[in-house]
Short mmCIF file of C-alpha atoms and ligand atoms in Angstrom, two decimals:
data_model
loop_
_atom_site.label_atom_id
_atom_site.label_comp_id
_atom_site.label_asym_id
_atom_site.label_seq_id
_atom_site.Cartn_x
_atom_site.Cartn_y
_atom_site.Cartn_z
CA UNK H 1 16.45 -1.90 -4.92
CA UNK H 2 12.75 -1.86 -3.89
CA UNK H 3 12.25 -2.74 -0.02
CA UNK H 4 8.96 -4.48 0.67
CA UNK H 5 7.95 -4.89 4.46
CA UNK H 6 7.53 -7.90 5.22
CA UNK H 7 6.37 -8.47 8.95
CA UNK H 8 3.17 -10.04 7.89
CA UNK H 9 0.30 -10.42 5.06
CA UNK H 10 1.13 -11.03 1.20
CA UNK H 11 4.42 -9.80 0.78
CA UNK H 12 5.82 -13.04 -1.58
CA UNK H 13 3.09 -12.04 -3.53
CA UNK H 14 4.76 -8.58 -4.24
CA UNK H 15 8.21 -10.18 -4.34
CA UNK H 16 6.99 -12.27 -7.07
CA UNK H 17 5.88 -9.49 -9.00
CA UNK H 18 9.23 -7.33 -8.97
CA UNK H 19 11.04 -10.61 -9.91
CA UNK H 20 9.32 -10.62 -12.84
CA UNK H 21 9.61 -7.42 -13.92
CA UNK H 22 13.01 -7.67 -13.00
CA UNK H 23 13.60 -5.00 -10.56
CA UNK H 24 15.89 -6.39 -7.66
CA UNK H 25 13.51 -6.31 -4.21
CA UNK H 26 14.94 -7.02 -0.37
CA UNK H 27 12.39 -7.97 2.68
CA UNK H 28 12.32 -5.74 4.95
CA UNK H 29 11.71 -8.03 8.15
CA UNK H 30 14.04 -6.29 11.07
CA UNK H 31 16.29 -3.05 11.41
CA UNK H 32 19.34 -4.30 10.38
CA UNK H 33 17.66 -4.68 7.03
CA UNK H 34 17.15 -0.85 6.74
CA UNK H 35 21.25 -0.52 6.38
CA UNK H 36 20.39 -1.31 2.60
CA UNK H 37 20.19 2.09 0.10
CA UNK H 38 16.51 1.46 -1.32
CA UNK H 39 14.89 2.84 -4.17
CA UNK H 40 11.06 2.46 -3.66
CA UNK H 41 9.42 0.71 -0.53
CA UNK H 42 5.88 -1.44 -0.84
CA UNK H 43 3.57 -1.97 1.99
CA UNK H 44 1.79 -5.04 1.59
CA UNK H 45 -2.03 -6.03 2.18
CA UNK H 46 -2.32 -8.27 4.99
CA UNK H 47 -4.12 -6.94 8.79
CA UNK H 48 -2.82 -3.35 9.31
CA UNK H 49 -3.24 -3.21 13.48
CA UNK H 50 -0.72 -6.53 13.32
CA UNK H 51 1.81 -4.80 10.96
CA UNK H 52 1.83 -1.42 12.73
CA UNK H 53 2.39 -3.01 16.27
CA UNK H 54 5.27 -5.65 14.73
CA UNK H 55 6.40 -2.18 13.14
CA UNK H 56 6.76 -0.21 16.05
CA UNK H 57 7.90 -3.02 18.64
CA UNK H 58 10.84 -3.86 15.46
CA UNK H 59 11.99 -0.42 15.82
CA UNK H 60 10.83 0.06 11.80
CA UNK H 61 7.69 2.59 12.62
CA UNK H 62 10.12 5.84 12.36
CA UNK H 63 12.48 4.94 10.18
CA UNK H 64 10.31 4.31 7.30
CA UNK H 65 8.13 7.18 7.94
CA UNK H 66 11.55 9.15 7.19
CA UNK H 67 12.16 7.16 4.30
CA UNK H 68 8.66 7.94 2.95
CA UNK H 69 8.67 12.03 4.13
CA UNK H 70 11.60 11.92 1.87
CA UNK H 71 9.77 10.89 -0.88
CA UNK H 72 10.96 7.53 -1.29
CA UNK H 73 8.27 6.11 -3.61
CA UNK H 74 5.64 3.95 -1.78
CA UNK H 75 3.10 1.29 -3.19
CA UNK H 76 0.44 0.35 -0.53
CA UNK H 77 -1.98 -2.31 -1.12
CA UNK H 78 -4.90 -3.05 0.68
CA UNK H 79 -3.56 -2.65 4.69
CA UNK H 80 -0.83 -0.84 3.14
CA UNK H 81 -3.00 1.86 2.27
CA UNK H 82 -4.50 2.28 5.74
CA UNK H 83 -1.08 2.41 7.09
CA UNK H 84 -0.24 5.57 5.12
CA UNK H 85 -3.45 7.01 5.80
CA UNK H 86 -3.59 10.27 7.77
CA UNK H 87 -6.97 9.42 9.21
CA UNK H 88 -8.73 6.23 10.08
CA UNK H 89 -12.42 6.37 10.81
CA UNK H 90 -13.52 5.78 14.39
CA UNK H 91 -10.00 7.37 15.65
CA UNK H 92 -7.96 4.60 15.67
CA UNK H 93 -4.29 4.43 15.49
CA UNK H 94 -2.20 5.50 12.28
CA UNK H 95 1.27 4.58 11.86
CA UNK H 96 2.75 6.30 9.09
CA UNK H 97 0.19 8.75 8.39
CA UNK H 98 1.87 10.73 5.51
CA UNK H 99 -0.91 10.31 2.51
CA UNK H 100 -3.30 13.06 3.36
CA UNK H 101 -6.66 10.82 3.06
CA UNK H 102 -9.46 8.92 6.02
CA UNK H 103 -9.96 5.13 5.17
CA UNK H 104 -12.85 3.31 6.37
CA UNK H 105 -11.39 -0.15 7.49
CA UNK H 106 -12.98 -3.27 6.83
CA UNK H 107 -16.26 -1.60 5.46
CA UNK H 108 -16.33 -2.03 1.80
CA UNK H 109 -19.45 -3.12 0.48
CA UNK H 110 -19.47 -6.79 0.07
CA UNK H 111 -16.13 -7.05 2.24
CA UNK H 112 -16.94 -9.71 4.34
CA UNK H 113 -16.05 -12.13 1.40
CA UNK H 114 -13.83 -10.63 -1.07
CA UNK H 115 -14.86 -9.74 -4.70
CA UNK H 116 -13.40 -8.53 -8.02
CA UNK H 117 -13.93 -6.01 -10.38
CA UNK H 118 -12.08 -4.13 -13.54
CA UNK H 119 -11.59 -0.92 -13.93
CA UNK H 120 -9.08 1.65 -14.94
CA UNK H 121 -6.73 3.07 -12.50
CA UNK H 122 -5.07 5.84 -13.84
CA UNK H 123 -4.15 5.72 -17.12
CA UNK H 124 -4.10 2.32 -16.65
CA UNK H 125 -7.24 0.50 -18.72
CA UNK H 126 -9.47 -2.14 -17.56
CA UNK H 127 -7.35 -3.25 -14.81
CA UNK H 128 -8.02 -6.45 -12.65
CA UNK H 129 -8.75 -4.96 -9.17
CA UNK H 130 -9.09 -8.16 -6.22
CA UNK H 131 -10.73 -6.96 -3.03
CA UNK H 132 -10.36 -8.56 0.27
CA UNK H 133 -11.89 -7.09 3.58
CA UNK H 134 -10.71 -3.56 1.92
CA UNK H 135 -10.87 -0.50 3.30
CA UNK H 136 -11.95 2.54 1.32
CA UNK H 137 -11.02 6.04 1.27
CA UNK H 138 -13.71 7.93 2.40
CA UNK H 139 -12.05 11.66 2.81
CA UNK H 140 -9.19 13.20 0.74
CA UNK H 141 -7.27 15.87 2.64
CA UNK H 142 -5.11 17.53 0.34
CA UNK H 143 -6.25 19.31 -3.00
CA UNK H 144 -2.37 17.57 -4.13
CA UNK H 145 -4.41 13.65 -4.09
CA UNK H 146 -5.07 12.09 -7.30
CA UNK H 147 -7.92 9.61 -7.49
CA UNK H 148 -6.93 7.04 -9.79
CA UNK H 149 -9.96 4.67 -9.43
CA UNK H 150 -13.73 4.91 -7.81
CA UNK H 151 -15.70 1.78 -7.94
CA UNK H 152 -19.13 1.41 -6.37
CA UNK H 153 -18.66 5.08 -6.20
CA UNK H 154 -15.88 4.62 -3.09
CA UNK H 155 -11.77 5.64 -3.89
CA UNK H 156 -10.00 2.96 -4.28
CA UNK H 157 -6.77 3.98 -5.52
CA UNK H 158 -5.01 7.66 -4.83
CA UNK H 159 -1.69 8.99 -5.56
CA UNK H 160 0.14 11.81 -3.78
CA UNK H 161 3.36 13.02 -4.68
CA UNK H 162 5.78 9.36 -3.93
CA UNK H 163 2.79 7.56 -2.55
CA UNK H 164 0.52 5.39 -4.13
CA UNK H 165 -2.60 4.11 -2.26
CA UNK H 166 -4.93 1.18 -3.48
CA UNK H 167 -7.62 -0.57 -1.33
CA UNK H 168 -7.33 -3.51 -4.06
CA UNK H 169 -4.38 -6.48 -4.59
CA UNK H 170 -2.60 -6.29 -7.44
CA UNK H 171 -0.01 -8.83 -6.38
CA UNK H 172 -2.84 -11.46 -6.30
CA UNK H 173 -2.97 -10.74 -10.21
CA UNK H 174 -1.23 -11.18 -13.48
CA UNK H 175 -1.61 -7.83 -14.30
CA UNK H 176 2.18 -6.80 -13.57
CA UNK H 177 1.25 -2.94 -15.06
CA UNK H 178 0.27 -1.31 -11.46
CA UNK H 179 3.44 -2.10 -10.69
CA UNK H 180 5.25 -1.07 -13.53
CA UNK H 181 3.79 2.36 -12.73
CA UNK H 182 5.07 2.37 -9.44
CA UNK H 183 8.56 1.47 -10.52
CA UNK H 184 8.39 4.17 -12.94
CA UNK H 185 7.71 6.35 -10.28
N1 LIG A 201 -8.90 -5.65 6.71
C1 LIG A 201 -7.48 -5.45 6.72
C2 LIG A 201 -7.07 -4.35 7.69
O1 LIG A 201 -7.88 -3.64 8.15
C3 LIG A 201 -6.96 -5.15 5.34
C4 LIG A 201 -7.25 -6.31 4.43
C5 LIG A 201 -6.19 -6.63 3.43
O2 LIG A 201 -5.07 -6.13 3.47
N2 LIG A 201 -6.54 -7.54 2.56
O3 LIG A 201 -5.93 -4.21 7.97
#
């Protein structure tokens, strides 16, 4: 059973996904639903400051950050990224802060809008990669990171151990194979 936060942002989106690639999936919205055994855990995209206050005033912030420092494995997209970021540039707040990178917030070349490109992420070929107001990662801090996709010569997409990073929204495509390899994970 996958748990995917749900406080705020484009978390159907994700739910959508795992339905159809099968895998069962349970929103995470308050404590109580933390007494289920999960599997995996996905952080949607959505406005990071919003789902790290709702996070912490729930009573979720610590709990999760256990679940993850066990190595529960973690998909973050977009504002899920900057939530498991270490670092945030300009000193600002982290909440989880268990993937050893810095993400620049809302700084992404053309962010203002939102744009798309392809690329491979990972072993994963000419993937559809949406961008909207991303952040980027703009430091890795641990040798142990994997950088699974650079475009316009920025990260986009690390993994670390259970933790997968992407700036980009795979829910908002068809392309169900990103999170294939998380569920494989
Ligand atoms: N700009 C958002 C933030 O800083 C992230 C954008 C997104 O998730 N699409 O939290």
């Amino acid at each position: 059973m996958i748990g995917i936060l749900a406080l705020q942002g484009a978390f159907q989106e994700h739910a959508d996904a795992l339905k159809n690639l099968s895998a069962e999936y349970k929103l995470i919205r308050n404590k109580s639903d933390l007494e289920n055994k999960f599997d995996g855990l996905i952080l949607p995209g959505g406005e990071s400051t919003v789902q790290r206050k709702l996070a912490k005033e729930l009573g979720l912030l610590e709990h999760l950050r256990k679940m993850i420092k066990n190595d529960i494995p973690v998909l973050g997209t977009c504002a899920g990224l900057i939530l498991l970021s270490q670092e945030i540039a300009g000193g600002e707040e982290t909440a989880f802060g268990t993937l050893p990178v810095a993400v620049c917030r809302n700084a992404y070349g053309r962010q203002l809008g939102s744009f798309s490109a392809v690329g491979n992420v990972g072993n994963i070929s000419d993937f559809p990669m949406r961008f909207i107001r991303a952040p980027y990662i703009e430091k890795i801090l641990s040798d142990d990171v994997e950088i699974l996709n650079v475009t316009d010569n920025k990260i986009t997409a690390v993994k670390y151990k259970n933790q997968i990073g992407v700036s980009f929204h795979p829910e908002l495509t068809t392309d169900l194979r990103l999170h294939q390899m998380f569920l494989n994970l």
